[in-house]
mmCIF file of C-alpha atoms and ligand atoms in Angstrom:
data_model
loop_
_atom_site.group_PDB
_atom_site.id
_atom_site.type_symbol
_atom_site.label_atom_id
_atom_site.label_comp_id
_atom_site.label_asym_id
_atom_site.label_seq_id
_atom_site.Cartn_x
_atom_site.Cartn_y
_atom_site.Cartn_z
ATOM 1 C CA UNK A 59 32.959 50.514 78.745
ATOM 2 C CA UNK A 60 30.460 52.037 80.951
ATOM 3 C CA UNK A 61 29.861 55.418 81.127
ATOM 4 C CA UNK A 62 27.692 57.301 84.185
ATOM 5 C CA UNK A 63 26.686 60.654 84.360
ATOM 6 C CA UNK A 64 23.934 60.411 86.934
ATOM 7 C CA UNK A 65 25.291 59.699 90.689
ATOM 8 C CA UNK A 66 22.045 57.769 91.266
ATOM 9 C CA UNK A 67 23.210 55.132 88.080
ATOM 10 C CA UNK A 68 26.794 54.772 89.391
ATOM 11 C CA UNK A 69 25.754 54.117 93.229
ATOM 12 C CA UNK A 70 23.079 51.531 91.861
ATOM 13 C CA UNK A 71 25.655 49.892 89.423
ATOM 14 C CA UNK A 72 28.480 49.831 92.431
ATOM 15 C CA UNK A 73 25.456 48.251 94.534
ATOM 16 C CA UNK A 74 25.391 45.341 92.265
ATOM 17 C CA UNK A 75 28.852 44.930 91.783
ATOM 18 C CA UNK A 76 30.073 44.840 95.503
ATOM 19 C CA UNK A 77 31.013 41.672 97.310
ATOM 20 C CA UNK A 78 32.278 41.142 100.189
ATOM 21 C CA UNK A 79 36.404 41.158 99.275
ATOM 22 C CA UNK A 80 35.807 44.058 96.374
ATOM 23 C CA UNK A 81 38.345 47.427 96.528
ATOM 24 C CA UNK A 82 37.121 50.240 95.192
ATOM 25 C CA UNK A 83 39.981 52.301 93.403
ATOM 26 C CA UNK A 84 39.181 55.778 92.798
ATOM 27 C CA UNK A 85 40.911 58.701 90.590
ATOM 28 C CA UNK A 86 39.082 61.704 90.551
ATOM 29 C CA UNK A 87 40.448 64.024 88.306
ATOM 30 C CA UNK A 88 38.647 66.987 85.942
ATOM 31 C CA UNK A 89 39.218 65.689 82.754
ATOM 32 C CA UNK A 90 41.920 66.322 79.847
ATOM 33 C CA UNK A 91 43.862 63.329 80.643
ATOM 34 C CA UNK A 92 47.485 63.022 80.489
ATOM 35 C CA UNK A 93 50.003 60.304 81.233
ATOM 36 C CA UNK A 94 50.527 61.318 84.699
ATOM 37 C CA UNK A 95 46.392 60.453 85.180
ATOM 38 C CA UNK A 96 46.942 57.068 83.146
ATOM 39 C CA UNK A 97 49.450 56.275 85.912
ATOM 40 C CA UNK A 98 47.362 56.868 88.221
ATOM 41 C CA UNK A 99 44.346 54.536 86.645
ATOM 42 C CA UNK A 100 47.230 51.802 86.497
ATOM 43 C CA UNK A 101 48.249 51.841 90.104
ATOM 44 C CA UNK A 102 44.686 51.755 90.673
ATOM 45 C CA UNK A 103 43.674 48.797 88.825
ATOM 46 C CA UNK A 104 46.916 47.322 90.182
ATOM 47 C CA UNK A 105 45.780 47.569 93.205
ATOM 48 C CA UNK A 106 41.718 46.874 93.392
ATOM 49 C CA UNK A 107 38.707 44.870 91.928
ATOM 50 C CA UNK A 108 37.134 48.240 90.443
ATOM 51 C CA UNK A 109 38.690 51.222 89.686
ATOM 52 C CA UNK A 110 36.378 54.387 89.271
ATOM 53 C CA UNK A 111 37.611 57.593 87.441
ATOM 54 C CA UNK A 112 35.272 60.985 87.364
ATOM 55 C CA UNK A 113 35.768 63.585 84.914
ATOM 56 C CA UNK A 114 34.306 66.784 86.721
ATOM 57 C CA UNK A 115 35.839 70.361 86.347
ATOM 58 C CA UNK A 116 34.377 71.312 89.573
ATOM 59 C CA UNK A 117 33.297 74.756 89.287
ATOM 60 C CA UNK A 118 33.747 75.956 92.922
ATOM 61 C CA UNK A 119 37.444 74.988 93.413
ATOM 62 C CA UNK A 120 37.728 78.025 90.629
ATOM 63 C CA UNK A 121 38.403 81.493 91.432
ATOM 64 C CA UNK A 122 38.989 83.151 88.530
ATOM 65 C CA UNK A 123 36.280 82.895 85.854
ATOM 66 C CA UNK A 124 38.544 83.045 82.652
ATOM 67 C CA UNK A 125 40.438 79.685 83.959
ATOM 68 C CA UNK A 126 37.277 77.920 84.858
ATOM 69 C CA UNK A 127 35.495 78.980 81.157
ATOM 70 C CA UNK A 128 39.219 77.865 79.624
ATOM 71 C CA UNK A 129 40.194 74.904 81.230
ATOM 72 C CA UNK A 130 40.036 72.565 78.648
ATOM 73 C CA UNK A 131 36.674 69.779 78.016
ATOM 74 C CA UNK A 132 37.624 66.725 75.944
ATOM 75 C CA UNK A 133 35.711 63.941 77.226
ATOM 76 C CA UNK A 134 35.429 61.797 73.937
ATOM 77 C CA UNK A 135 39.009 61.972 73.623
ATOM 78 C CA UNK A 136 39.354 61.143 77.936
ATOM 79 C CA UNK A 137 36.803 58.238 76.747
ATOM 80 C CA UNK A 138 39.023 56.948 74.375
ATOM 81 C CA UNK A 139 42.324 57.214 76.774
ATOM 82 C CA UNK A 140 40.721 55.705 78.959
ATOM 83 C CA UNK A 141 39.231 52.285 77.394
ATOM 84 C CA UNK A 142 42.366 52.043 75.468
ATOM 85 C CA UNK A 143 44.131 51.718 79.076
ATOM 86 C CA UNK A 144 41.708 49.250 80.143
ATOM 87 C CA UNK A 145 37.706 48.457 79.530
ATOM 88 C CA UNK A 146 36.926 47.168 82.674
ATOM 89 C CA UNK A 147 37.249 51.248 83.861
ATOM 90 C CA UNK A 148 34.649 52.604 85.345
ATOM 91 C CA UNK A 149 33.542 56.480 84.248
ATOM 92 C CA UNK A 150 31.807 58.925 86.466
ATOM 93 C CA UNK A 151 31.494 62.419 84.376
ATOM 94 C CA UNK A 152 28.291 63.683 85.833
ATOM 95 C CA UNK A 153 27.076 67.649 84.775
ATOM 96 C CA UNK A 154 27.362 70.469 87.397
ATOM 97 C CA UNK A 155 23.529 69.958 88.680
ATOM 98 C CA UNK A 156 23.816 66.406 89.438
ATOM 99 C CA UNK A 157 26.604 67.212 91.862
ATOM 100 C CA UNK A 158 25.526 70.686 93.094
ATOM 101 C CA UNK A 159 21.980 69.939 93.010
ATOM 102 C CA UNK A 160 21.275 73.707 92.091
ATOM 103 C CA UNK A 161 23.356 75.150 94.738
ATOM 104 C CA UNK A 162 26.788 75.500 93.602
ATOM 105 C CA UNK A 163 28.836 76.524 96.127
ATOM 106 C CA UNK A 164 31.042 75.285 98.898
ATOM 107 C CA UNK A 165 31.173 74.051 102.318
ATOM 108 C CA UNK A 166 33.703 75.654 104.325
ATOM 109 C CA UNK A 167 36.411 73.481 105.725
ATOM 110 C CA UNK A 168 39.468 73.859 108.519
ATOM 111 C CA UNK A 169 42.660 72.453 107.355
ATOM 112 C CA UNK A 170 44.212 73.207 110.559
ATOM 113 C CA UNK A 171 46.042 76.188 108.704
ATOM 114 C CA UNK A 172 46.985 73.739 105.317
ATOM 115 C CA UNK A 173 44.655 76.054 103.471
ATOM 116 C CA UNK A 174 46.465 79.342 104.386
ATOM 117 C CA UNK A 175 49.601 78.606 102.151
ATOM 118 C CA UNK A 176 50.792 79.221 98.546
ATOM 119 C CA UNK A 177 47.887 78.140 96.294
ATOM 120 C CA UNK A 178 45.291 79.198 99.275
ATOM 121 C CA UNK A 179 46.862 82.388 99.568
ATOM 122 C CA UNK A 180 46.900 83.283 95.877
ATOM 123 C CA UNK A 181 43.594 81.272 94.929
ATOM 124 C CA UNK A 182 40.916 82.254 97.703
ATOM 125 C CA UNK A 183 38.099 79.494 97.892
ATOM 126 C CA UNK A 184 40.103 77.061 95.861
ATOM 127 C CA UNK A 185 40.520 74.366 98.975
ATOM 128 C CA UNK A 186 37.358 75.156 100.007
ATOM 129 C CA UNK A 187 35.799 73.649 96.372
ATOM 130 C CA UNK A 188 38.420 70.979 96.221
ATOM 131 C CA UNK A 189 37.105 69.717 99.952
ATOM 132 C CA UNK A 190 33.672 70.022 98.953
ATOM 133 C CA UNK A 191 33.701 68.090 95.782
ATOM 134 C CA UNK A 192 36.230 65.372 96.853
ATOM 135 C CA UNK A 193 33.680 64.704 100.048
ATOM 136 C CA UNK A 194 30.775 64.255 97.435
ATOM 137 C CA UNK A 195 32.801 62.088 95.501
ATOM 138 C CA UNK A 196 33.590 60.153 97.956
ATOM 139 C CA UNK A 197 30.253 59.387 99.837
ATOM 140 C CA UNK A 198 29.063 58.778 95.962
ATOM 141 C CA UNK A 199 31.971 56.247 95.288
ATOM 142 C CA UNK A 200 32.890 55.138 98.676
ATOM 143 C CA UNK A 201 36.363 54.291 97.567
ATOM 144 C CA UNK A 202 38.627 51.874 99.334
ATOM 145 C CA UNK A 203 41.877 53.926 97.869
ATOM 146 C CA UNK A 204 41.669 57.195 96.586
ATOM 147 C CA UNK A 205 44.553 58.581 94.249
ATOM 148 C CA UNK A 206 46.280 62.059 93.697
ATOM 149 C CA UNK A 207 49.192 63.315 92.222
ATOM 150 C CA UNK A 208 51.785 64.774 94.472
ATOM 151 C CA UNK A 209 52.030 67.740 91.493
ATOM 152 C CA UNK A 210 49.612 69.349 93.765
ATOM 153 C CA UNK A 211 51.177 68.430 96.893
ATOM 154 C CA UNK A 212 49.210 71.148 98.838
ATOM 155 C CA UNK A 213 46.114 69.439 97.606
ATOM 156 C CA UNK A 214 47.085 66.032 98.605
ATOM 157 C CA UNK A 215 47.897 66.616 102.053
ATOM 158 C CA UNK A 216 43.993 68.608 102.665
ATOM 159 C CA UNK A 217 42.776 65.721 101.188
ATOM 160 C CA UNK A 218 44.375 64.025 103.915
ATOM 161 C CA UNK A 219 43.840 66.473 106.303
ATOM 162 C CA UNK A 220 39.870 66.232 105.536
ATOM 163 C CA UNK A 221 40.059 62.176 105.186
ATOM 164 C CA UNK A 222 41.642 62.467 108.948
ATOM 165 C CA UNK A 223 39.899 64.825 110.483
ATOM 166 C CA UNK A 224 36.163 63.766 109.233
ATOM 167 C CA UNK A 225 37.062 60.190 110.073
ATOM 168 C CA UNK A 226 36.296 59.354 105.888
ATOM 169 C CA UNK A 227 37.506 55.147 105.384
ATOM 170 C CA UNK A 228 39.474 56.029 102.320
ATOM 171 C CA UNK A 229 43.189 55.130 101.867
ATOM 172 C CA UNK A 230 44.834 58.284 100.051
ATOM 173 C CA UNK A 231 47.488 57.450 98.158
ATOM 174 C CA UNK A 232 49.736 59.886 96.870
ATOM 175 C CA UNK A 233 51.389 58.932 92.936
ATOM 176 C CA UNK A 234 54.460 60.767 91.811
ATOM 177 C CA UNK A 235 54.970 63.095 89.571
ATOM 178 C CA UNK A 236 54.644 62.477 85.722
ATOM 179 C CA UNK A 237 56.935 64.374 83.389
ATOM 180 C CA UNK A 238 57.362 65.400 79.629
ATOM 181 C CA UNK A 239 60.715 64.718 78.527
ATOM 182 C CA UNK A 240 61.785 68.347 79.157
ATOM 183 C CA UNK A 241 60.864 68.089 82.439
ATOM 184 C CA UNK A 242 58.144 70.106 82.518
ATOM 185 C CA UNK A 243 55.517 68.890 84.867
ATOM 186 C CA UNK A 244 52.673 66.850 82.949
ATOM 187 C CA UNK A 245 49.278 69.222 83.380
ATOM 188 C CA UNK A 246 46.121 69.014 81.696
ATOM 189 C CA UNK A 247 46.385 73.072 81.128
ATOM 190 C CA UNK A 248 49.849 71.834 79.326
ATOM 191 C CA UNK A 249 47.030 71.949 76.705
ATOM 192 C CA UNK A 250 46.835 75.673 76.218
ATOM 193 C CA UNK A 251 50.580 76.197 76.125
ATOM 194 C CA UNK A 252 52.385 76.679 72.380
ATOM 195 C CA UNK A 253 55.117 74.349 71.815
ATOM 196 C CA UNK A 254 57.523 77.436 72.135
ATOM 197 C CA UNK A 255 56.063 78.195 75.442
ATOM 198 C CA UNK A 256 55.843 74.084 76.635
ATOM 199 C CA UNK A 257 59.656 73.561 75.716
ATOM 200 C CA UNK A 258 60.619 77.380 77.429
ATOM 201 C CA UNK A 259 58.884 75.760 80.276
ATOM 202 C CA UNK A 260 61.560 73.943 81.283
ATOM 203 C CA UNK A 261 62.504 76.508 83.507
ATOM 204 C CA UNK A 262 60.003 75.682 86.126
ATOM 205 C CA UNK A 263 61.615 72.467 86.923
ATOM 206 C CA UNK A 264 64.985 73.264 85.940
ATOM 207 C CA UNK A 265 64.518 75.956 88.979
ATOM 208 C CA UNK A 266 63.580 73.350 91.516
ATOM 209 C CA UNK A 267 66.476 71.070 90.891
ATOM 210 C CA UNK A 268 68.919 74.048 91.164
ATOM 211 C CA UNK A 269 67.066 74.808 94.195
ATOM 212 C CA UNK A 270 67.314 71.254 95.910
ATOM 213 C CA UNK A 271 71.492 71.697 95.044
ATOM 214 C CA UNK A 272 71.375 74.574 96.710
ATOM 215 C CA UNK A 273 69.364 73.930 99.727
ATOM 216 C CA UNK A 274 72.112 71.234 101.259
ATOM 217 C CA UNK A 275 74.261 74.337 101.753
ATOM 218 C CA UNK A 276 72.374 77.843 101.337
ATOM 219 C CA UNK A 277 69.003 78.958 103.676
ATOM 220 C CA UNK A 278 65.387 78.769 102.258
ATOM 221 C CA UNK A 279 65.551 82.784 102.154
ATOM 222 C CA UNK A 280 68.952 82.983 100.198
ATOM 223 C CA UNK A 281 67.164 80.087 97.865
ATOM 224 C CA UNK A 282 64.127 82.430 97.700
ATOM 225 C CA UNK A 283 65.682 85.467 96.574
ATOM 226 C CA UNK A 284 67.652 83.789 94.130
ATOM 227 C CA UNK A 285 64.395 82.017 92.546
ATOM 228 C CA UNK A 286 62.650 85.710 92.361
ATOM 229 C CA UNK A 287 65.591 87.245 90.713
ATOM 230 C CA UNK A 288 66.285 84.856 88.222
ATOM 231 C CA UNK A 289 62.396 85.195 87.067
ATOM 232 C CA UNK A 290 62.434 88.947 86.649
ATOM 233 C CA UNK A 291 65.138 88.310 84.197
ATOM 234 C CA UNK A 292 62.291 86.056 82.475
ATOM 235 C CA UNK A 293 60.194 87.802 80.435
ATOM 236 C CA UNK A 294 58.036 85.080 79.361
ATOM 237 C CA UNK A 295 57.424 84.168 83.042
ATOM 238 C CA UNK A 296 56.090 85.945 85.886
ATOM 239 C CA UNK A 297 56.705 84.183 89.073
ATOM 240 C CA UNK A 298 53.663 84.050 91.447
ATOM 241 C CA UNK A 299 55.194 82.407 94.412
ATOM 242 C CA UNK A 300 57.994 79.910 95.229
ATOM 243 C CA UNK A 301 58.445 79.083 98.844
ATOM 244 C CA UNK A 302 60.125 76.206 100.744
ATOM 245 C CA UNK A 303 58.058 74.792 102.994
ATOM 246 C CA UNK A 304 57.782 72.024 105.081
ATOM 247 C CA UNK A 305 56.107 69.013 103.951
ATOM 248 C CA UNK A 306 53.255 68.441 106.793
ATOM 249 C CA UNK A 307 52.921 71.347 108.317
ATOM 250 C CA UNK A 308 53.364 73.789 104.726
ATOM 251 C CA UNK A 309 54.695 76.442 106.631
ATOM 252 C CA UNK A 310 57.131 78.453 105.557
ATOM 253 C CA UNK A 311 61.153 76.361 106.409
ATOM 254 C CA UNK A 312 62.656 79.678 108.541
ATOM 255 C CA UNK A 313 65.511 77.662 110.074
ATOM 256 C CA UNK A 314 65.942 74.239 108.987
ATOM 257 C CA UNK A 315 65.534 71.297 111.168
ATOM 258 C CA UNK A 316 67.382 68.025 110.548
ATOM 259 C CA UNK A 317 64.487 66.008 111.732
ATOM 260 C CA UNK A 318 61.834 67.780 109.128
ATOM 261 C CA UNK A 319 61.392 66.742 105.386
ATOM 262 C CA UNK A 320 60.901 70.123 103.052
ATOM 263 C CA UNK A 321 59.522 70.781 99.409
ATOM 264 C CA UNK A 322 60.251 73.525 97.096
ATOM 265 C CA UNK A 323 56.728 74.955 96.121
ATOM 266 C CA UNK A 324 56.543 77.338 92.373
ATOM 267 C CA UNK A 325 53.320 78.907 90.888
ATOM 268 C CA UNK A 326 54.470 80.349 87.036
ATOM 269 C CA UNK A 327 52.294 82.235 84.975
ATOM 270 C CA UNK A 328 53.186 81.606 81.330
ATOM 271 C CA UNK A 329 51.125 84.057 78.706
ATOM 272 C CA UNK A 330 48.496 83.857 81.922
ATOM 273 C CA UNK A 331 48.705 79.905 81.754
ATOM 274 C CA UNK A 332 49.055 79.501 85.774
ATOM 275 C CA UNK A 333 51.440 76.270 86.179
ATOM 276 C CA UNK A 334 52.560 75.175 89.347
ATOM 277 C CA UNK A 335 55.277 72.182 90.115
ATOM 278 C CA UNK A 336 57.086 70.510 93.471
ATOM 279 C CA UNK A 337 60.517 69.149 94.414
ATOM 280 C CA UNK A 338 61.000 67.096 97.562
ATOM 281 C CA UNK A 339 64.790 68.418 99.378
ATOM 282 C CA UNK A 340 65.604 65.938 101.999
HETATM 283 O O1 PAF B 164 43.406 67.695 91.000
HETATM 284 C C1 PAF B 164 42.333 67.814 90.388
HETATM 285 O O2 PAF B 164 42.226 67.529 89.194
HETATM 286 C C2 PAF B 164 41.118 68.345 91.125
HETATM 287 O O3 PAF B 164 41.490 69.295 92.060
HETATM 288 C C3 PAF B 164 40.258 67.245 91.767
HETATM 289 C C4 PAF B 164 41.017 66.493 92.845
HETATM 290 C C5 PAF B 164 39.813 66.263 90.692
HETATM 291 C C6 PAF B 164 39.022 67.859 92.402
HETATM 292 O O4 PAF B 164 38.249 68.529 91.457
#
């Protein structure tokens, strides 16, 4: 299995490797890989003549210094994950320098207002890294599909946004969600959780599904309140946000509008593990 961690090796390797007819499939992802990214390698490689993964905990979509030195590095065991999937897999984990070039920080992007919401509210920057790196990734790879996981929804439609409005020739294709058996959201910082806290976290998704009951009859505010009270009976939680939004525009669902699609949106800190999850309504 091959192995870069120098964008100047990939791009040369892709160079000989690229006919006329070849797709490039692309996950980018920052490592610690979970089912949820093996399903995304597998639609991938359904899908194209190469599929590309990079491992890359990109350090400016981070703004909280404790998260970025915690989130977890496991590269032999992504390695191993990975060429058990399939050895044809390409693997870009380049360090910090060879991406940043010395100057690590990030260019400033306009979602057209995508930004402003939920994790952009509470997470100042973070959209700002996520555009930067996924744009270097992308003129390195020069992917014909790109994949995400609609876990972070917010993220996949800036992606889009930036694809759109930079006029990138990437297909982004959003995967669904990947679940542990309790529900609970599948999340490489899953890792840091107890196996008390994992199966308490239940909650988080349990929440959305009594929230996409109750949104064929009850408004997005009643839904709201009910959300935040029924977390400061949780002691283990503490709610950072849930909002229902709608899905392209992310702004907050006021009235709703039969001809508009909404999502339920939660950010949960557990013992200062920040999870977030999504539920489509309509
Ligand atoms: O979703 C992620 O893991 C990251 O935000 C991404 C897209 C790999 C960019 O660093």
């Amino acid at each position: 299995m091959l192995i870069f961690d120098r964008q100047v090796a990939l791009k040369e390797h892709l160079k000989s490797i690229s006919y006329p007819k070849t797709t490039i499939g692309f996950v980018p992802t920052m490592g610690a890989l979970h089912q949820g990214h093996l399903s995304l390698l597998q639609e991938s490689l359904q899908n194209n003549t190469i599929t590309i993964i990079s491992i890359f905990v990109n350090p400016t979509q981070f703004n909280n210094n404790e998260d970025l030195a915690k989130y977890p590095r496991t590269l032999e065991s992504d390695v191993q994950k990975i060429k058990s999937l399939n050895e044809s897999i390409l693997v870009f984990a380049p360090k910090v320098d060879d991406i940043y070039e010395g100057k690590t920080i990030s260019e400033h992007f306009d979602f057209d207002g995508l930004e402003n919401q939920m994790e952009g509210a509470f997470r100042p920057g973070h959209f700002d890294g996520v555009g930067t790196i996924v744009k270097r990734l992308f003129e390195i790879i020069q992917p014909t599909n790109a994949y995400f996981g609609e876990k972070d929804f917010q993220q996949l439609q800036i992606v889009r946004k930036m694809v759109e409005k930079e006029q990138l020739p990437v297909n982004v294709v959003g995967c669904h969600i990947f679940r542990e058996s309790n529900g609970l959201a599948m999340s490489s910082r899953n890792e840091r959780l107890s196996a008390h806290e994992k199966q308490k976290s239940a909650i988080i998704y349990q929440t959305l599904l009594d929230a996409k009951a109750k949104f064929g009859t009850k408004s997005a505010e009643n839904i709201k309140e009910w959300v935040a009270n029924k977390f400061e009976r949780e002691t283990d939680f503490k709610l950072e946000y849930f909002q229902i939004a709608d899905e392209a525009t992310l702004l907050p669902c006021l009235r709703k509008s039969k001809n508009r699609k909404y999502r339920a949106f939660i950010a949960v800190f557990v013992n200062n593990i920040r999870l977030i999850d999504t539920i489509s309504l309509n």
